[in-house]
């Protein structure tokens, strides 16, 4: 079977880094490119970090593109309090030698979707949705050509992680999220409701650290750094591996379960800005537009992740 073509849109971030590594370790996927967006840290750092991760995986040929440096209509909010000043705190890795592509990430998204066969490319946004929304606004013709969007973002039962009601990726650019959720592209959402069940426990960190080569120990150090935020706030057992849930879904969808429901994004209220209003109980009468995940086979997820990281 031919590998599935994907583009990862990202704001690395330690958990983004693990998602990129999982994709690079998986022959079922063909990574056409990595498009970077401002989010966890400013764009200059996310574009640097994505290349650091590719070089760590021994894949300097992967094309990395810089995209939007700020949200569609708001000031950028970043998350150094979670990911550290560099966005990849936890281990010191050298600046990348591989080049950043000259083309803007949004142009790469549009050109690739227009060139590749309709329905052959899946988008995997794991940061704020600014690049994706900008591409859809600038080239509405690409929407029916996208096979699907599998994104990390939003929350319902788990409520917010950056405000009482909003998850970070959606909160940073709610207007972008609103546009993407209304674009009519098949949407699979990995919200905090599921990613908060993918916790890197002590045993799982030890398993990463015991892997041969440089990748496992790096992932262990990254998760030991960014677990502080969730341990202090939620009393979690370890770091929630948010972003890798998207790639794991592409590899083994049976690890996840959820509902096909309507999900809308709040952009008008200051109090609940960026809230993903998931109609889990189907009371609104609004048409379903997304598969909203709620449960994960965490043991199966970590077994897949550990096995794949060992290949790098
Ligand atoms: O809320 C979690 C999300 O925000 C993850 O994608 C993490 O990397 C940050 O971007
Ligand atoms: Ca991210």
PDB file of C-alpha atoms and ligand atoms in Angstrom:
ATOM      1  CA  UNK A   1       0.000   0.000   0.000  1.00  0.00           C
ATOM      2  CA  UNK A   2       1.350   3.457  -0.936  1.00  0.00           C
ATOM      3  CA  UNK A   3       2.281   5.675   2.026  1.00  0.00           C
ATOM      4  CA  UNK A   4      -0.234   8.352   3.014  1.00  0.00           C
ATOM      5  CA  UNK A   5       0.960  11.840   2.037  1.00  0.00           C
ATOM      6  CA  UNK A   6       0.883  14.334   4.913  1.00  0.00           C
ATOM      7  CA  UNK A   7       1.973  17.875   5.756  1.00  0.00           C
ATOM      8  CA  UNK A   8       2.588  18.642   9.428  1.00  0.00           C
ATOM      9  CA  UNK A   9       1.840  22.244  10.452  1.00  0.00           C
ATOM     10  CA  UNK A  10       3.551  22.862  13.754  1.00  0.00           C
ATOM     11  CA  UNK A  11       4.872  25.149  16.517  1.00  0.00           C
ATOM     12  CA  UNK A  12       7.601  22.974  18.142  1.00  0.00           C
ATOM     13  CA  UNK A  13       7.250  22.564  21.243  1.00  0.00           C
ATOM     14  CA  UNK A  14       8.499  19.322  22.769  1.00  0.00           C
ATOM     15  CA  UNK A  15       5.279  17.417  22.044  1.00  0.00           C
ATOM     16  CA  UNK A  16       5.317  18.662  18.433  1.00  0.00           C
ATOM     17  CA  UNK A  17       8.866  17.296  18.224  1.00  0.00           C
ATOM     18  CA  UNK A  18       7.689  13.847  19.303  1.00  0.00           C
ATOM     19  CA  UNK A  19       4.894  13.967  16.715  1.00  0.00           C
ATOM     20  CA  UNK A  20       7.391  14.813  13.956  1.00  0.00           C
ATOM     21  CA  UNK A  21       9.722  12.004  15.107  1.00  0.00           C
ATOM     22  CA  UNK A  22       6.838   9.503  15.115  1.00  0.00           C
ATOM     23  CA  UNK A  23       5.927  10.528  11.564  1.00  0.00           C
ATOM     24  CA  UNK A  24       9.545  10.258  10.381  1.00  0.00           C
ATOM     25  CA  UNK A  25       9.828   6.778  11.920  1.00  0.00           C
ATOM     26  CA  UNK A  26       6.703   5.510  10.160  1.00  0.00           C
ATOM     27  CA  UNK A  27       6.945   4.217   6.562  1.00  0.00           C
ATOM     28  CA  UNK A  28       3.134   4.320   6.309  1.00  0.00           C
ATOM     29  CA  UNK A  29       3.485   8.097   6.025  1.00  0.00           C
ATOM     30  CA  UNK A  30       5.176  10.287   3.406  1.00  0.00           C
ATOM     31  CA  UNK A  31       5.996  13.656   4.964  1.00  0.00           C
ATOM     32  CA  UNK A  32       5.769  16.119   2.044  1.00  0.00           C
ATOM     33  CA  UNK A  33       6.909  18.985   4.229  1.00  0.00           C
ATOM     34  CA  UNK A  34       6.758  20.676   7.613  1.00  0.00           C
ATOM     35  CA  UNK A  35       5.127  24.104   7.782  1.00  0.00           C
ATOM     36  CA  UNK A  36       5.927  26.170  10.850  1.00  0.00           C
ATOM     37  CA  UNK A  37       3.690  28.670  12.602  1.00  0.00           C
ATOM     38  CA  UNK A  38       4.087  30.996  15.597  1.00  0.00           C
ATOM     39  CA  UNK A  39       2.595  29.483  18.725  1.00  0.00           C
ATOM     40  CA  UNK A  40       4.443  27.907  21.632  1.00  0.00           C
ATOM     41  CA  UNK A  41       7.325  30.236  20.758  1.00  0.00           C
ATOM     42  CA  UNK A  42       7.763  32.864  18.002  1.00  0.00           C
ATOM     43  CA  UNK A  43       8.066  31.756  14.357  1.00  0.00           C
ATOM     44  CA  UNK A  44      11.835  32.144  14.164  1.00  0.00           C
ATOM     45  CA  UNK A  45      12.182  29.550  16.945  1.00  0.00           C
ATOM     46  CA  UNK A  46       9.501  27.163  15.658  1.00  0.00           C
ATOM     47  CA  UNK A  47      11.204  27.170  12.242  1.00  0.00           C
ATOM     48  CA  UNK A  48      14.554  26.515  13.962  1.00  0.00           C
ATOM     49  CA  UNK A  49      13.146  23.780  16.215  1.00  0.00           C
ATOM     50  CA  UNK A  50      11.471  21.855  13.392  1.00  0.00           C
ATOM     51  CA  UNK A  51      14.842  21.585  11.639  1.00  0.00           C
ATOM     52  CA  UNK A  52      16.584  20.532  14.871  1.00  0.00           C
ATOM     53  CA  UNK A  53      14.106  17.666  15.160  1.00  0.00           C
ATOM     54  CA  UNK A  54      14.634  16.580  11.531  1.00  0.00           C
ATOM     55  CA  UNK A  55      18.419  16.562  12.045  1.00  0.00           C
ATOM     56  CA  UNK A  56      18.039  14.628  15.322  1.00  0.00           C
ATOM     57  CA  UNK A  57      16.138  12.003  13.299  1.00  0.00           C
ATOM     58  CA  UNK A  58      18.896  11.982  10.662  1.00  0.00           C
ATOM     59  CA  UNK A  59      16.534  13.452   8.050  1.00  0.00           C
ATOM     60  CA  UNK A  60      18.081  16.756   6.905  1.00  0.00           C
ATOM     61  CA  UNK A  61      16.405  16.365   3.494  1.00  0.00           C
ATOM     62  CA  UNK A  62      12.929  17.093   4.908  1.00  0.00           C
ATOM     63  CA  UNK A  63      11.631  20.425   3.603  1.00  0.00           C
ATOM     64  CA  UNK A  64      10.786  22.903   6.362  1.00  0.00           C
ATOM     65  CA  UNK A  65       8.872  26.123   5.611  1.00  0.00           C
ATOM     66  CA  UNK A  66       8.247  29.206   7.738  1.00  0.00           C
ATOM     67  CA  UNK A  67       4.674  30.478   7.737  1.00  0.00           C
ATOM     68  CA  UNK A  68       2.672  33.062   9.638  1.00  0.00           C
ATOM     69  CA  UNK A  69       4.389  34.977  12.437  1.00  0.00           C
ATOM     70  CA  UNK A  70       1.160  36.150  14.088  1.00  0.00           C
ATOM     71  CA  UNK A  71      -2.518  35.234  14.309  1.00  0.00           C
ATOM     72  CA  UNK A  72      -5.050  36.494  11.748  1.00  0.00           C
ATOM     73  CA  UNK A  73      -6.507  39.203  13.936  1.00  0.00           C
ATOM     74  CA  UNK A  74      -4.818  39.220  17.334  1.00  0.00           C
ATOM     75  CA  UNK A  75      -1.530  39.656  19.124  1.00  0.00           C
ATOM     76  CA  UNK A  76       0.532  36.476  19.433  1.00  0.00           C
ATOM     77  CA  UNK A  77       0.273  34.621  22.740  1.00  0.00           C
ATOM     78  CA  UNK A  78       3.153  32.190  23.372  1.00  0.00           C
ATOM     79  CA  UNK A  79       3.749  29.395  25.919  1.00  0.00           C
ATOM     80  CA  UNK A  80       7.317  29.659  27.155  1.00  0.00           C
ATOM     81  CA  UNK A  81       5.900  28.944  30.627  1.00  0.00           C
ATOM     82  CA  UNK A  82       5.259  25.397  29.391  1.00  0.00           C
ATOM     83  CA  UNK A  83       7.925  24.758  26.770  1.00  0.00           C
ATOM     84  CA  UNK A  84      10.777  27.009  27.984  1.00  0.00           C
ATOM     85  CA  UNK A  85      12.483  29.947  26.266  1.00  0.00           C
ATOM     86  CA  UNK A  86      13.643  27.968  23.206  1.00  0.00           C
ATOM     87  CA  UNK A  87      10.469  25.898  22.899  1.00  0.00           C
ATOM     88  CA  UNK A  88      12.608  22.737  23.121  1.00  0.00           C
ATOM     89  CA  UNK A  89      14.034  23.181  26.600  1.00  0.00           C
ATOM     90  CA  UNK A  90      15.096  19.995  28.369  1.00  0.00           C
ATOM     91  CA  UNK A  91      18.129  19.212  26.253  1.00  0.00           C
ATOM     92  CA  UNK A  92      20.661  21.431  24.467  1.00  0.00           C
ATOM     93  CA  UNK A  93      20.886  20.590  20.768  1.00  0.00           C
ATOM     94  CA  UNK A  94      22.995  22.476  18.218  1.00  0.00           C
ATOM     95  CA  UNK A  95      21.482  25.040  15.856  1.00  0.00           C
ATOM     96  CA  UNK A  96      20.345  23.356  12.622  1.00  0.00           C
ATOM     97  CA  UNK A  97      22.578  23.221   9.544  1.00  0.00           C
ATOM     98  CA  UNK A  98      19.806  22.194   7.125  1.00  0.00           C
ATOM     99  CA  UNK A  99      18.258  25.173   5.300  1.00  0.00           C
ATOM    100  CA  UNK A 100      14.824  26.662   5.726  1.00  0.00           C
ATOM    101  CA  UNK A 101      12.959  26.624   2.399  1.00  0.00           C
ATOM    102  CA  UNK A 102      12.616  30.023   0.704  1.00  0.00           C
ATOM    103  CA  UNK A 103       8.937  29.517  -0.142  1.00  0.00           C
ATOM    104  CA  UNK A 104       6.374  30.753   2.402  1.00  0.00           C
ATOM    105  CA  UNK A 105       4.568  27.902   4.154  1.00  0.00           C
ATOM    106  CA  UNK A 106       1.157  29.103   2.973  1.00  0.00           C
ATOM    107  CA  UNK A 107       2.304  29.081  -0.666  1.00  0.00           C
ATOM    108  CA  UNK A 108       3.733  25.588  -0.158  1.00  0.00           C
ATOM    109  CA  UNK A 109       0.404  24.387   1.232  1.00  0.00           C
ATOM    110  CA  UNK A 110      -1.545  25.870  -1.700  1.00  0.00           C
ATOM    111  CA  UNK A 111       0.888  24.732  -4.414  1.00  0.00           C
ATOM    112  CA  UNK A 112       1.147  21.205  -2.994  1.00  0.00           C
ATOM    113  CA  UNK A 113      -2.619  20.747  -2.660  1.00  0.00           C
ATOM    114  CA  UNK A 114      -3.132  22.021  -6.221  1.00  0.00           C
ATOM    115  CA  UNK A 115      -0.381  19.716  -7.581  1.00  0.00           C
ATOM    116  CA  UNK A 116      -1.079  16.484  -5.743  1.00  0.00           C
ATOM    117  CA  UNK A 117      -4.069  14.337  -6.706  1.00  0.00           C
ATOM    118  CA  UNK A 118      -7.327  15.515  -5.097  1.00  0.00           C
ATOM    119  CA  UNK A 119      -7.942  13.666  -1.837  1.00  0.00           C
ATOM    120  CA  UNK A 120      -4.354  12.420  -1.555  1.00  0.00           C
ATOM    121  CA  UNK A 121      -2.907  14.817   1.036  1.00  0.00           C
ATOM    122  CA  UNK A 122      -3.816  14.903   4.754  1.00  0.00           C
ATOM    123  CA  UNK A 123      -3.024  18.027   6.778  1.00  0.00           C
ATOM    124  CA  UNK A 124      -1.853  17.533  10.370  1.00  0.00           C
ATOM    125  CA  UNK A 125      -1.970  20.876  12.220  1.00  0.00           C
ATOM    126  CA  UNK A 126      -0.561  20.625  15.750  1.00  0.00           C
ATOM    127  CA  UNK A 127      -0.276  24.343  16.571  1.00  0.00           C
ATOM    128  CA  UNK A 128      -2.410  27.435  16.026  1.00  0.00           C
ATOM    129  CA  UNK A 129      -4.338  27.196  12.732  1.00  0.00           C
ATOM    130  CA  UNK A 130      -3.105  30.463  11.198  1.00  0.00           C
ATOM    131  CA  UNK A 131      -1.249  28.887   8.228  1.00  0.00           C
ATOM    132  CA  UNK A 132      -4.118  26.538   7.380  1.00  0.00           C
ATOM    133  CA  UNK A 133      -6.777  29.246   7.574  1.00  0.00           C
ATOM    134  CA  UNK A 134      -4.664  31.662   5.520  1.00  0.00           C
ATOM    135  CA  UNK A 135      -4.191  29.037   2.787  1.00  0.00           C
ATOM    136  CA  UNK A 136      -7.940  28.293   2.728  1.00  0.00           C
ATOM    137  CA  UNK A 137      -8.823  32.003   2.599  1.00  0.00           C
ATOM    138  CA  UNK A 138      -6.307  32.737  -0.152  1.00  0.00           C
ATOM    139  CA  UNK A 139      -7.181  29.636  -2.215  1.00  0.00           C
ATOM    140  CA  UNK A 140     -10.673  28.308  -1.425  1.00  0.00           C
ATOM    141  CA  UNK A 141     -10.255  25.833  -4.313  1.00  0.00           C
ATOM    142  CA  UNK A 142      -7.914  23.715  -2.176  1.00  0.00           C
ATOM    143  CA  UNK A 143     -10.600  22.775   0.389  1.00  0.00           C
ATOM    144  CA  UNK A 144     -12.187  19.925  -1.629  1.00  0.00           C
ATOM    145  CA  UNK A 145      -8.705  18.681  -2.547  1.00  0.00           C
ATOM    146  CA  UNK A 146      -7.717  18.042   1.098  1.00  0.00           C
ATOM    147  CA  UNK A 147      -8.192  14.384   2.100  1.00  0.00           C
ATOM    148  CA  UNK A 148      -8.733  15.427   5.709  1.00  0.00           C
ATOM    149  CA  UNK A 149      -7.433  17.497   8.573  1.00  0.00           C
ATOM    150  CA  UNK A 150      -6.291  15.673  11.722  1.00  0.00           C
ATOM    151  CA  UNK A 151      -5.558  18.341  14.301  1.00  0.00           C
ATOM    152  CA  UNK A 152      -4.611  18.673  17.937  1.00  0.00           C
ATOM    153  CA  UNK A 153      -6.720  21.357  19.543  1.00  0.00           C
ATOM    154  CA  UNK A 154      -9.783  22.203  21.559  1.00  0.00           C
ATOM    155  CA  UNK A 155     -11.313  20.761  24.688  1.00  0.00           C
ATOM    156  CA  UNK A 156     -14.775  20.070  26.041  1.00  0.00           C
ATOM    157  CA  UNK A 157     -15.071  17.918  29.185  1.00  0.00           C
ATOM    158  CA  UNK A 158     -11.457  18.769  30.020  1.00  0.00           C
ATOM    159  CA  UNK A 159     -12.085  22.542  29.580  1.00  0.00           C
ATOM    160  CA  UNK A 160      -9.174  24.936  28.938  1.00  0.00           C
ATOM    161  CA  UNK A 161      -5.438  24.827  29.560  1.00  0.00           C
ATOM    162  CA  UNK A 162      -4.599  28.458  28.748  1.00  0.00           C
ATOM    163  CA  UNK A 163      -7.874  30.048  29.973  1.00  0.00           C
ATOM    164  CA  UNK A 164     -10.718  28.464  31.964  1.00  0.00           C
ATOM    165  CA  UNK A 165     -12.472  27.629  28.682  1.00  0.00           C
ATOM    166  CA  UNK A 166      -9.914  27.466  25.844  1.00  0.00           C
ATOM    167  CA  UNK A 167      -7.143  25.125  24.714  1.00  0.00           C
ATOM    168  CA  UNK A 168      -3.932  26.867  23.598  1.00  0.00           C
ATOM    169  CA  UNK A 169      -3.855  26.098  19.834  1.00  0.00           C
ATOM    170  CA  UNK A 170      -7.398  27.333  19.352  1.00  0.00           C
ATOM    171  CA  UNK A 171      -7.026  30.246  21.778  1.00  0.00           C
ATOM    172  CA  UNK A 172      -3.985  31.698  20.021  1.00  0.00           C
ATOM    173  CA  UNK A 173      -5.908  32.133  16.762  1.00  0.00           C
ATOM    174  CA  UNK A 174      -9.647  31.585  17.256  1.00  0.00           C
ATOM    175  CA  UNK A 175     -10.546  33.321  13.991  1.00  0.00           C
ATOM    176  CA  UNK A 176      -8.308  30.888  12.110  1.00  0.00           C
ATOM    177  CA  UNK A 177      -9.857  27.936  13.910  1.00  0.00           C
ATOM    178  CA  UNK A 178     -13.376  29.215  13.153  1.00  0.00           C
ATOM    179  CA  UNK A 179     -12.508  29.373   9.457  1.00  0.00           C
ATOM    180  CA  UNK A 180     -10.958  25.898   9.361  1.00  0.00           C
ATOM    181  CA  UNK A 181     -13.872  24.336  11.261  1.00  0.00           C
ATOM    182  CA  UNK A 182     -16.313  25.867   8.762  1.00  0.00           C
ATOM    183  CA  UNK A 183     -14.350  24.915   5.612  1.00  0.00           C
ATOM    184  CA  UNK A 184     -16.189  21.644   5.035  1.00  0.00           C
ATOM    185  CA  UNK A 185     -12.973  19.590   5.104  1.00  0.00           C
ATOM    186  CA  UNK A 186     -13.255  16.220   6.962  1.00  0.00           C
ATOM    187  CA  UNK A 187     -11.993  17.056  10.473  1.00  0.00           C
ATOM    188  CA  UNK A 188     -10.629  14.729  13.135  1.00  0.00           C
ATOM    189  CA  UNK A 189      -9.950  16.537  16.402  1.00  0.00           C
ATOM    190  CA  UNK A 190      -7.601  15.405  19.188  1.00  0.00           C
ATOM    191  CA  UNK A 191      -8.723  17.654  22.095  1.00  0.00           C
ATOM    192  CA  UNK A 192      -7.356  17.801  25.633  1.00  0.00           C
ATOM    193  CA  UNK A 193     -10.135  15.313  26.504  1.00  0.00           C
ATOM    194  CA  UNK A 194      -8.044  12.613  24.855  1.00  0.00           C
ATOM    195  CA  UNK A 195      -4.509  14.002  25.056  1.00  0.00           C
ATOM    196  CA  UNK A 196      -4.705  14.354  28.837  1.00  0.00           C
ATOM    197  CA  UNK A 197      -5.046  10.557  28.900  1.00  0.00           C
ATOM    198  CA  UNK A 198      -1.738  10.114  27.018  1.00  0.00           C
ATOM    199  CA  UNK A 199       0.514  10.822  30.000  1.00  0.00           C
ATOM    200  CA  UNK A 200       4.236  10.080  30.024  1.00  0.00           C
ATOM    201  CA  UNK A 201       4.493   8.241  33.333  1.00  0.00           C
ATOM    202  CA  UNK A 202       7.826   7.521  34.993  1.00  0.00           C
ATOM    203  CA  UNK A 203       7.930   4.040  33.476  1.00  0.00           C
ATOM    204  CA  UNK A 204       7.302   5.467  30.018  1.00  0.00           C
ATOM    205  CA  UNK A 205      10.041   8.094  30.411  1.00  0.00           C
ATOM    206  CA  UNK A 206      12.416   5.332  31.511  1.00  0.00           C
ATOM    207  CA  UNK A 207      11.463   3.314  28.430  1.00  0.00           C
ATOM    208  CA  UNK A 208      12.274   6.301  26.195  1.00  0.00           C
ATOM    209  CA  UNK A 209      15.587   6.868  27.954  1.00  0.00           C
ATOM    210  CA  UNK A 210      16.546   3.212  27.547  1.00  0.00           C
ATOM    211  CA  UNK A 211      16.142   3.299  23.758  1.00  0.00           C
ATOM    212  CA  UNK A 212      19.336   2.963  21.697  1.00  0.00           C
ATOM    213  CA  UNK A 213      20.720   6.060  19.961  1.00  0.00           C
ATOM    214  CA  UNK A 214      20.037   9.777  20.595  1.00  0.00           C
ATOM    215  CA  UNK A 215      16.306  10.063  19.929  1.00  0.00           C
ATOM    216  CA  UNK A 216      14.922   8.166  22.925  1.00  0.00           C
ATOM    217  CA  UNK A 217      17.047  10.002  25.513  1.00  0.00           C
ATOM    218  CA  UNK A 218      16.161  13.341  23.883  1.00  0.00           C
ATOM    219  CA  UNK A 219      12.441  12.561  24.073  1.00  0.00           C
ATOM    220  CA  UNK A 220      12.885  11.528  27.718  1.00  0.00           C
ATOM    221  CA  UNK A 221      14.608  14.833  28.526  1.00  0.00           C
ATOM    222  CA  UNK A 222      11.982  16.858  26.672  1.00  0.00           C
ATOM    223  CA  UNK A 223       9.091  15.177  28.450  1.00  0.00           C
ATOM    224  CA  UNK A 224      10.826  15.502  31.827  1.00  0.00           C
ATOM    225  CA  UNK A 225      11.034  19.247  31.152  1.00  0.00           C
ATOM    226  CA  UNK A 226       7.545  19.988  29.929  1.00  0.00           C
ATOM    227  CA  UNK A 227       5.747  17.728  32.394  1.00  0.00           C
ATOM    228  CA  UNK A 228       6.277  20.392  35.120  1.00  0.00           C
ATOM    229  CA  UNK A 229       3.381  22.536  33.895  1.00  0.00           C
ATOM    230  CA  UNK A 230       0.795  19.746  33.908  1.00  0.00           C
ATOM    231  CA  UNK A 231       2.075  18.149  37.111  1.00  0.00           C
ATOM    232  CA  UNK A 232       1.775  21.476  38.964  1.00  0.00           C
ATOM    233  CA  UNK A 233      -1.569  22.474  37.415  1.00  0.00           C
ATOM    234  CA  UNK A 234      -3.402  19.167  37.233  1.00  0.00           C
ATOM    235  CA  UNK A 235      -1.405  16.906  39.525  1.00  0.00           C
ATOM    236  CA  UNK A 236      -0.834  14.735  36.428  1.00  0.00           C
ATOM    237  CA  UNK A 237       1.348  11.638  36.508  1.00  0.00           C
ATOM    238  CA  UNK A 238       3.435  13.039  33.686  1.00  0.00           C
ATOM    239  CA  UNK A 239       3.509  15.126  30.500  1.00  0.00           C
ATOM    240  CA  UNK A 240       0.470  14.813  28.194  1.00  0.00           C
ATOM    241  CA  UNK A 241       1.722  13.910  24.716  1.00  0.00           C
ATOM    242  CA  UNK A 242      -0.810  16.079  22.893  1.00  0.00           C
ATOM    243  CA  UNK A 243       0.508  16.331  19.348  1.00  0.00           C
ATOM    244  CA  UNK A 244       1.693  12.750  18.735  1.00  0.00           C
ATOM    245  CA  UNK A 245      -1.954  11.623  19.128  1.00  0.00           C
ATOM    246  CA  UNK A 246      -2.603  12.972  15.606  1.00  0.00           C
ATOM    247  CA  UNK A 247       0.130  10.861  14.008  1.00  0.00           C
ATOM    248  CA  UNK A 248      -0.787   7.807  16.077  1.00  0.00           C
ATOM    249  CA  UNK A 249      -4.361   8.172  14.799  1.00  0.00           C
ATOM    250  CA  UNK A 250      -3.114   8.052  11.197  1.00  0.00           C
ATOM    251  CA  UNK A 251      -1.102   4.918  11.981  1.00  0.00           C
ATOM    252  CA  UNK A 252      -3.560   3.066  14.236  1.00  0.00           C
ATOM    253  CA  UNK A 253      -7.001   4.779  14.334  1.00  0.00           C
ATOM    254  CA  UNK A 254      -8.362   1.940  16.445  1.00  0.00           C
ATOM    255  CA  UNK A 255      -6.423   3.344  19.411  1.00  0.00           C
ATOM    256  CA  UNK A 256      -8.928   6.216  19.583  1.00  0.00           C
ATOM    257  CA  UNK A 257     -12.664   6.660  19.971  1.00  0.00           C
ATOM    258  CA  UNK A 258     -14.967   9.659  19.802  1.00  0.00           C
ATOM    259  CA  UNK A 259     -18.119  11.007  18.204  1.00  0.00           C
ATOM    260  CA  UNK A 260     -18.983  12.745  14.933  1.00  0.00           C
ATOM    261  CA  UNK A 261     -20.551  15.944  16.200  1.00  0.00           C
ATOM    262  CA  UNK A 262     -20.801  19.680  15.661  1.00  0.00           C
ATOM    263  CA  UNK A 263     -17.906  21.743  17.007  1.00  0.00           C
ATOM    264  CA  UNK A 264     -17.909  25.527  16.781  1.00  0.00           C
ATOM    265  CA  UNK A 265     -15.341  28.079  17.954  1.00  0.00           C
ATOM    266  CA  UNK A 266     -16.158  31.092  20.118  1.00  0.00           C
ATOM    267  CA  UNK A 267     -14.666  34.306  18.695  1.00  0.00           C
ATOM    268  CA  UNK A 268     -17.045  36.968  20.077  1.00  0.00           C
ATOM    269  CA  UNK A 269     -16.889  36.639  23.855  1.00  0.00           C
ATOM    270  CA  UNK A 270     -13.844  37.848  25.786  1.00  0.00           C
ATOM    271  CA  UNK A 271     -14.823  35.532  28.633  1.00  0.00           C
ATOM    272  CA  UNK A 272     -14.882  32.333  26.560  1.00  0.00           C
ATOM    273  CA  UNK A 273     -12.694  33.337  23.589  1.00  0.00           C
ATOM    274  CA  UNK A 274     -11.337  30.284  21.769  1.00  0.00           C
ATOM    275  CA  UNK A 275     -13.685  27.816  23.426  1.00  0.00           C
ATOM    276  CA  UNK A 276     -14.406  24.760  21.257  1.00  0.00           C
ATOM    277  CA  UNK A 277     -18.144  24.303  21.775  1.00  0.00           C
ATOM    278  CA  UNK A 278     -18.497  20.568  21.183  1.00  0.00           C
ATOM    279  CA  UNK A 279     -22.126  19.435  20.881  1.00  0.00           C
ATOM    280  CA  UNK A 280     -21.287  16.045  22.445  1.00  0.00           C
ATOM    281  CA  UNK A 281     -24.938  15.385  23.386  1.00  0.00           C
ATOM    282  CA  UNK A 282     -26.218  16.546  19.968  1.00  0.00           C
ATOM    283  CA  UNK A 283     -28.688  19.101  21.384  1.00  0.00           C
ATOM    284  CA  UNK A 284     -27.927  22.069  19.100  1.00  0.00           C
ATOM    285  CA  UNK A 285     -29.332  20.780  15.849  1.00  0.00           C
ATOM    286  CA  UNK A 286     -26.182  22.075  14.175  1.00  0.00           C
ATOM    287  CA  UNK A 287     -24.736  19.809  11.473  1.00  0.00           C
ATOM    288  CA  UNK A 288     -21.842  17.558  12.560  1.00  0.00           C
ATOM    289  CA  UNK A 289     -18.513  18.825  11.153  1.00  0.00           C
ATOM    290  CA  UNK A 290     -15.877  16.889  13.103  1.00  0.00           C
ATOM    291  CA  UNK A 291     -14.947  13.599  14.703  1.00  0.00           C
ATOM    292  CA  UNK A 292     -14.160  14.732  18.255  1.00  0.00           C
ATOM    293  CA  UNK A 293     -12.018  12.175  20.090  1.00  0.00           C
ATOM    294  CA  UNK A 294     -12.486  11.403  23.782  1.00  0.00           C
ATOM    295  CA  UNK A 295     -10.730   8.117  24.594  1.00  0.00           C
ATOM    296  CA  UNK A 296      -7.401   6.486  23.857  1.00  0.00           C
ATOM    297  CA  UNK A 297      -5.790   3.102  24.436  1.00  0.00           C
ATOM    298  CA  UNK A 298      -2.826   4.724  26.222  1.00  0.00           C
ATOM    299  CA  UNK A 299      -0.860   1.491  26.598  1.00  0.00           C
ATOM    300  CA  UNK A 300      -1.239   0.799  22.875  1.00  0.00           C
ATOM    301  CA  UNK A 301      -0.295   4.400  22.049  1.00  0.00           C
ATOM    302  CA  UNK A 302       2.938   4.284  24.061  1.00  0.00           C
ATOM    303  CA  UNK A 303       3.823   0.831  22.746  1.00  0.00           C
ATOM    304  CA  UNK A 304       3.490   2.176  19.180  1.00  0.00           C
ATOM    305  CA  UNK A 305       5.442   5.340  19.992  1.00  0.00           C
ATOM    306  CA  UNK A 306       8.269   3.541  21.791  1.00  0.00           C
ATOM    307  CA  UNK A 307       8.596   0.905  19.072  1.00  0.00           C
ATOM    308  CA  UNK A 308       8.754   3.568  16.351  1.00  0.00           C
ATOM    309  CA  UNK A 309      11.206   5.865  18.169  1.00  0.00           C
ATOM    310  CA  UNK A 310      13.519   2.868  18.530  1.00  0.00           C
ATOM    311  CA  UNK A 311      13.773   2.751  14.733  1.00  0.00           C
ATOM    312  CA  UNK A 312      15.349   6.212  14.448  1.00  0.00           C
TER     313      UNK A 312
HETATM  314  O1  LIG B   1      -2.688  22.739  24.174  1.00  0.00           O
HETATM  315  C1  LIG B   1      -1.678  21.861  23.704  1.00  0.00           C
HETATM  316  C2  LIG B   1      -1.142  22.336  22.401  1.00  0.00           C
HETATM  317  O2  LIG B   1      -0.555  23.624  22.569  1.00  0.00           O
HETATM  318  C3  LIG B   1      -0.023  21.436  21.853  1.00  0.00           C
HETATM  319  O3  LIG B   1      -0.047  21.469  20.443  1.00  0.00           O
HETATM  320  C4  LIG B   1       1.213  22.086  22.367  1.00  0.00           C
HETATM  321  O4  LIG B   1       2.346  21.851  21.517  1.00  0.00           O
HETATM  322  C5  LIG B   1       0.837  23.540  22.295  1.00  0.00           C
HETATM  323  O5  LIG B   1       1.054  23.978  20.958  1.00  0.00           O
HETATM  324 CA1  LIG B   2       1.962  22.130  19.217  1.00  0.00          CA
END
